[in-house]
mmCIF file of C-alpha atoms in Angstrom:
data_model
loop_
_atom_site.group_PDB
_atom_site.id
_atom_site.type_symbol
_atom_site.label_atom_id
_atom_site.label_comp_id
_atom_site.label_asym_id
_atom_site.label_seq_id
_atom_site.Cartn_x
_atom_site.Cartn_y
_atom_site.Cartn_z
ATOM 1 C CA MET A 11 28.322 -50.379 -65.542
ATOM 2 C CA THR A 12 25.097 -48.675 -66.679
ATOM 3 C CA THR A 13 25.435 -45.192 -68.070
ATOM 4 C CA THR A 14 22.917 -42.792 -66.562
ATOM 5 C CA PRO A 15 22.310 -39.232 -67.720
ATOM 6 C CA GLU A 16 24.425 -38.106 -64.754
ATOM 7 C CA SER A 17 27.376 -40.435 -65.459
ATOM 8 C CA ALA A 18 27.394 -39.516 -69.149
ATOM 9 C CA SER A 19 29.252 -36.280 -68.336
ATOM 10 C CA SER A 20 33.010 -36.313 -68.737
ATOM 11 C CA THR A 21 33.443 -33.776 -65.925
ATOM 12 C CA GLU A 22 33.916 -35.096 -62.388
ATOM 13 C CA ARG A 23 31.867 -33.357 -59.740
ATOM 14 C CA ASP A 24 31.948 -33.356 -55.959
ATOM 15 C CA GLU A 25 28.548 -34.971 -55.346
ATOM 16 C CA ASP A 26 28.461 -33.816 -51.702
ATOM 17 C CA ALA A 27 28.986 -30.228 -52.864
ATOM 18 C CA VAL A 28 26.234 -30.694 -55.467
ATOM 19 C CA ARG A 29 23.808 -32.029 -52.811
ATOM 20 C CA ARG A 30 24.596 -29.091 -50.539
ATOM 21 C CA TYR A 31 24.052 -26.695 -53.439
ATOM 22 C CA VAL A 32 20.688 -28.312 -54.314
ATOM 23 C CA GLU A 33 19.541 -27.777 -50.722
ATOM 24 C CA HIS A 34 20.897 -24.213 -50.690
ATOM 25 C CA LEU A 35 19.185 -23.328 -53.975
ATOM 26 C CA GLY A 36 15.950 -24.968 -52.790
ATOM 27 C CA LEU A 37 16.070 -22.983 -49.548
ATOM 28 C CA THR A 38 16.777 -19.756 -51.435
ATOM 29 C CA LEU A 39 13.828 -20.357 -53.769
ATOM 30 C CA SER A 40 11.535 -21.119 -50.826
ATOM 31 C CA GLN A 41 12.678 -17.918 -49.088
ATOM 32 C CA ILE A 42 11.553 -15.901 -52.110
ATOM 33 C CA GLY A 43 8.135 -17.547 -52.194
ATOM 34 C CA MET A 44 8.314 -20.930 -53.913
ATOM 35 C CA GLN A 45 6.892 -23.877 -51.998
ATOM 36 C CA ARG A 46 9.660 -25.876 -50.284
ATOM 37 C CA MET A 47 9.352 -29.264 -52.033
ATOM 38 C CA PRO A 48 8.853 -27.837 -55.546
ATOM 39 C CA ALA A 49 11.888 -25.615 -54.869
ATOM 40 C CA ARG A 50 14.012 -28.652 -54.007
ATOM 41 C CA VAL A 51 12.766 -30.603 -57.044
ATOM 42 C CA PHE A 52 13.440 -27.642 -59.332
ATOM 43 C CA ALA A 53 16.929 -27.282 -57.857
ATOM 44 C CA ALA A 54 17.600 -30.986 -58.411
ATOM 45 C CA LEU A 55 16.521 -30.731 -62.061
ATOM 46 C CA MET A 56 18.612 -27.591 -62.592
ATOM 47 C CA THR A 57 21.723 -29.349 -61.335
ATOM 48 C CA THR A 58 21.462 -32.493 -63.462
ATOM 49 C CA ASP A 59 23.469 -32.464 -66.648
ATOM 50 C CA ALA A 60 20.574 -34.084 -68.493
ATOM 51 C CA GLY A 61 18.021 -31.572 -67.162
ATOM 52 C CA ARG A 62 15.569 -34.445 -66.630
ATOM 53 C CA LEU A 63 14.928 -37.112 -64.015
ATOM 54 C CA THR A 64 12.256 -39.681 -63.179
ATOM 55 C CA ALA A 65 10.143 -39.307 -60.054
ATOM 56 C CA ALA A 66 12.042 -42.237 -58.509
ATOM 57 C CA GLU A 67 15.400 -40.568 -59.231
ATOM 58 C CA LEU A 68 14.157 -37.317 -57.716
ATOM 59 C CA ALA A 69 12.810 -39.103 -54.612
ATOM 60 C CA ASP A 70 16.094 -40.955 -54.176
ATOM 61 C CA GLN A 71 18.250 -37.872 -54.698
ATOM 62 C CA LEU A 72 16.199 -35.737 -52.297
ATOM 63 C CA SER A 73 15.515 -38.536 -49.770
ATOM 64 C CA VAL A 74 11.761 -37.973 -49.859
ATOM 65 C CA SER A 75 8.685 -40.035 -50.669
ATOM 66 C CA PRO A 76 7.358 -40.480 -54.197
ATOM 67 C CA ALA A 77 4.149 -38.750 -53.029
ATOM 68 C CA ALA A 78 6.147 -35.629 -52.151
ATOM 69 C CA ILE A 79 7.679 -35.660 -55.620
ATOM 70 C CA SER A 80 4.290 -36.142 -57.262
ATOM 71 C CA GLY A 81 2.821 -33.043 -55.621
ATOM 72 C CA ALA A 82 5.932 -30.985 -56.307
ATOM 73 C CA VAL A 83 6.160 -31.798 -60.010
ATOM 74 C CA ARG A 84 2.415 -31.226 -60.438
ATOM 75 C CA TRP A 85 2.866 -27.716 -59.003
ATOM 76 C CA LEU A 86 5.962 -27.069 -61.150
ATOM 77 C CA GLU A 87 4.057 -28.212 -64.251
ATOM 78 C CA GLN A 88 1.172 -25.875 -63.451
ATOM 79 C CA ILE A 89 3.412 -22.840 -63.253
ATOM 80 C CA GLY A 90 5.310 -23.833 -66.392
ATOM 81 C CA LEU A 91 8.750 -24.692 -65.030
ATOM 82 C CA VAL A 92 8.835 -28.394 -65.906
ATOM 83 C CA ALA A 93 7.248 -30.738 -68.409
ATOM 84 C CA LYS A 94 6.332 -34.376 -68.006
ATOM 85 C CA GLU A 95 7.261 -36.736 -70.817
ATOM 86 C CA ARG A 96 7.445 -40.451 -71.383
ATOM 87 C CA GLU A 97 9.820 -42.207 -73.712
ATOM 88 C CA PRO A 98 8.298 -44.740 -76.129
ATOM 89 C CA GLY A 99 8.108 -48.156 -74.464
ATOM 90 C CA SER A 100 8.834 -46.770 -71.002
ATOM 91 C CA ARG A 101 6.451 -46.875 -68.071
ATOM 92 C CA ARG A 102 8.201 -44.112 -66.198
ATOM 93 C CA ASP A 103 7.485 -40.440 -66.503
ATOM 94 C CA HIS A 104 10.462 -38.145 -66.831
ATOM 95 C CA TYR A 105 10.377 -34.550 -65.692
ATOM 96 C CA ARG A 106 12.447 -32.090 -67.631
ATOM 97 C CA LEU A 107 13.190 -28.433 -67.729
ATOM 98 C CA PHE A 108 11.873 -26.475 -70.683
ATOM 99 C CA ASP A 109 14.270 -25.291 -73.364
ATOM 100 C CA ASP A 110 14.823 -21.544 -73.006
ATOM 101 C CA LEU A 111 13.316 -21.945 -69.524
ATOM 102 C CA TRP A 112 13.694 -18.386 -68.326
ATOM 103 C CA TYR A 113 12.254 -16.791 -71.421
ATOM 104 C CA ALA A 114 9.265 -19.180 -71.403
ATOM 105 C CA THR A 115 8.659 -18.605 -67.691
ATOM 106 C CA PHE A 116 8.703 -14.851 -67.974
ATOM 107 C CA MET A 117 6.538 -14.906 -71.112
ATOM 108 C CA LYS A 118 3.908 -16.681 -69.020
ATOM 109 C CA ARG A 119 4.281 -13.969 -66.372
ATOM 110 C CA ASP A 120 3.959 -11.380 -69.143
ATOM 111 C CA ARG A 121 0.559 -12.812 -70.071
ATOM 112 C CA MET A 122 -0.509 -12.588 -66.420
ATOM 113 C CA ILE A 123 0.633 -8.958 -66.252
ATOM 114 C CA THR A 124 -1.367 -8.234 -69.416
ATOM 115 C CA LEU A 125 -4.501 -9.776 -67.874
ATOM 116 C CA TRP A 126 -3.917 -7.734 -64.718
ATOM 117 C CA ARG A 127 -3.432 -4.544 -66.742
ATOM 118 C CA ASP A 128 -6.627 -5.208 -68.715
ATOM 119 C CA ALA A 129 -8.567 -5.771 -65.482
ATOM 120 C CA ALA A 130 -7.193 -2.466 -64.162
ATOM 121 C CA ASP A 131 -8.360 -0.735 -67.337
ATOM 122 C CA GLU A 132 -11.881 -2.086 -66.731
ATOM 123 C CA GLY A 133 -11.627 -0.829 -63.146
ATOM 124 C CA VAL A 134 -10.813 2.705 -64.284
ATOM 125 C CA ALA A 135 -13.831 2.637 -66.573
ATOM 126 C CA ALA A 136 -16.099 1.362 -63.780
ATOM 127 C CA LEU A 137 -14.776 3.652 -61.036
ATOM 128 C CA GLY A 138 -14.225 6.773 -63.103
ATOM 129 C CA ALA A 139 -10.766 8.069 -63.933
ATOM 130 C CA ASP A 140 -11.209 11.176 -61.760
ATOM 131 C CA THR A 141 -12.162 9.396 -58.527
ATOM 132 C CA PRO A 142 -9.502 8.591 -55.913
ATOM 133 C CA ALA A 143 -10.064 4.846 -56.450
ATOM 134 C CA GLY A 144 -10.035 5.284 -60.232
ATOM 135 C CA GLU A 145 -6.765 7.225 -60.022
ATOM 136 C CA ARG A 146 -5.191 4.452 -57.890
ATOM 137 C CA ILE A 147 -6.336 1.782 -60.343
ATOM 138 C CA GLY A 148 -5.215 3.973 -63.252
ATOM 139 C CA GLU A 149 -1.728 4.271 -61.790
ATOM 140 C CA MET A 150 -1.619 0.493 -61.425
ATOM 141 C CA ARG A 151 -2.707 0.124 -65.064
ATOM 142 C CA ASP A 152 -0.086 2.601 -66.226
ATOM 143 C CA PHE A 153 2.660 0.870 -64.241
ATOM 144 C CA LEU A 154 1.668 -2.526 -65.655
ATOM 145 C CA SER A 155 1.613 -1.086 -69.192
ATOM 146 C CA PHE A 156 5.117 0.268 -68.593
ATOM 147 C CA MET A 157 6.258 -3.155 -67.316
ATOM 148 C CA ILE A 158 4.862 -4.924 -70.390
ATOM 149 C CA LYS A 159 6.731 -2.600 -72.746
ATOM 150 C CA GLU A 160 9.987 -2.853 -70.801
ATOM 151 C CA LEU A 161 9.732 -6.652 -70.551
ATOM 152 C CA ASN A 162 9.209 -6.947 -74.308
ATOM 153 C CA ASP A 163 12.318 -4.821 -74.916
ATOM 154 C CA MET A 164 14.232 -6.919 -72.398
ATOM 155 C CA TYR A 165 13.171 -10.191 -74.108
ATOM 156 C CA ALA A 166 14.462 -8.886 -77.440
ATOM 157 C CA LYS A 167 17.786 -7.891 -75.853
ATOM 158 C CA TRP A 168 18.043 -11.312 -74.180
ATOM 159 C CA HIS A 169 17.636 -13.100 -77.501
ATOM 160 C CA GLU A 170 20.194 -10.820 -79.162
ATOM 161 C CA MET A 171 22.697 -11.536 -76.388
ATOM 162 C CA ARG A 172 21.982 -15.271 -76.477
ATOM 163 C CA ASP A 173 22.316 -15.397 -80.258
ATOM 164 C CA ALA A 174 25.646 -13.558 -80.009
ATOM 165 C CA LYS A 175 26.881 -16.262 -77.626
ATOM 166 C CA GLY A 176 25.928 -18.912 -80.200
ATOM 167 C CA LYS A 177 23.069 -20.546 -78.268
#
């Protein structure tokens, strides 16, 4: 018998329950704005013990075409949720979740918020701080500045909590 990343675990799982959960998580993610196929692929990767699968394994697990997987993983790579890697001597790409996935994902969002805040600051300068439009843009800038500060504090607390758990 060949040992796969999934069979390497010593814990038995109800594979039907896992498949139902993958579909449920994928549906939940699509309901909050993620595209449907990337949501399913992300859910499949999250539920593997190895945290990585080939495109063929993903297509088989989700009962979809390799083309559907290709588009989904390309989108997930672009937004920073998965990475593509190839083992030496292998012809197959593996898709894996990033280490410290949530921190890395939100750090990317933090950079986007910073760009948005900086653009708002330019808007205030162009519109004038005392105009109705300038005041609206200024409030947006101030809110985004507040978010950046709070997120940075939250990241520090997350790492403290994670370190305390021994991760």
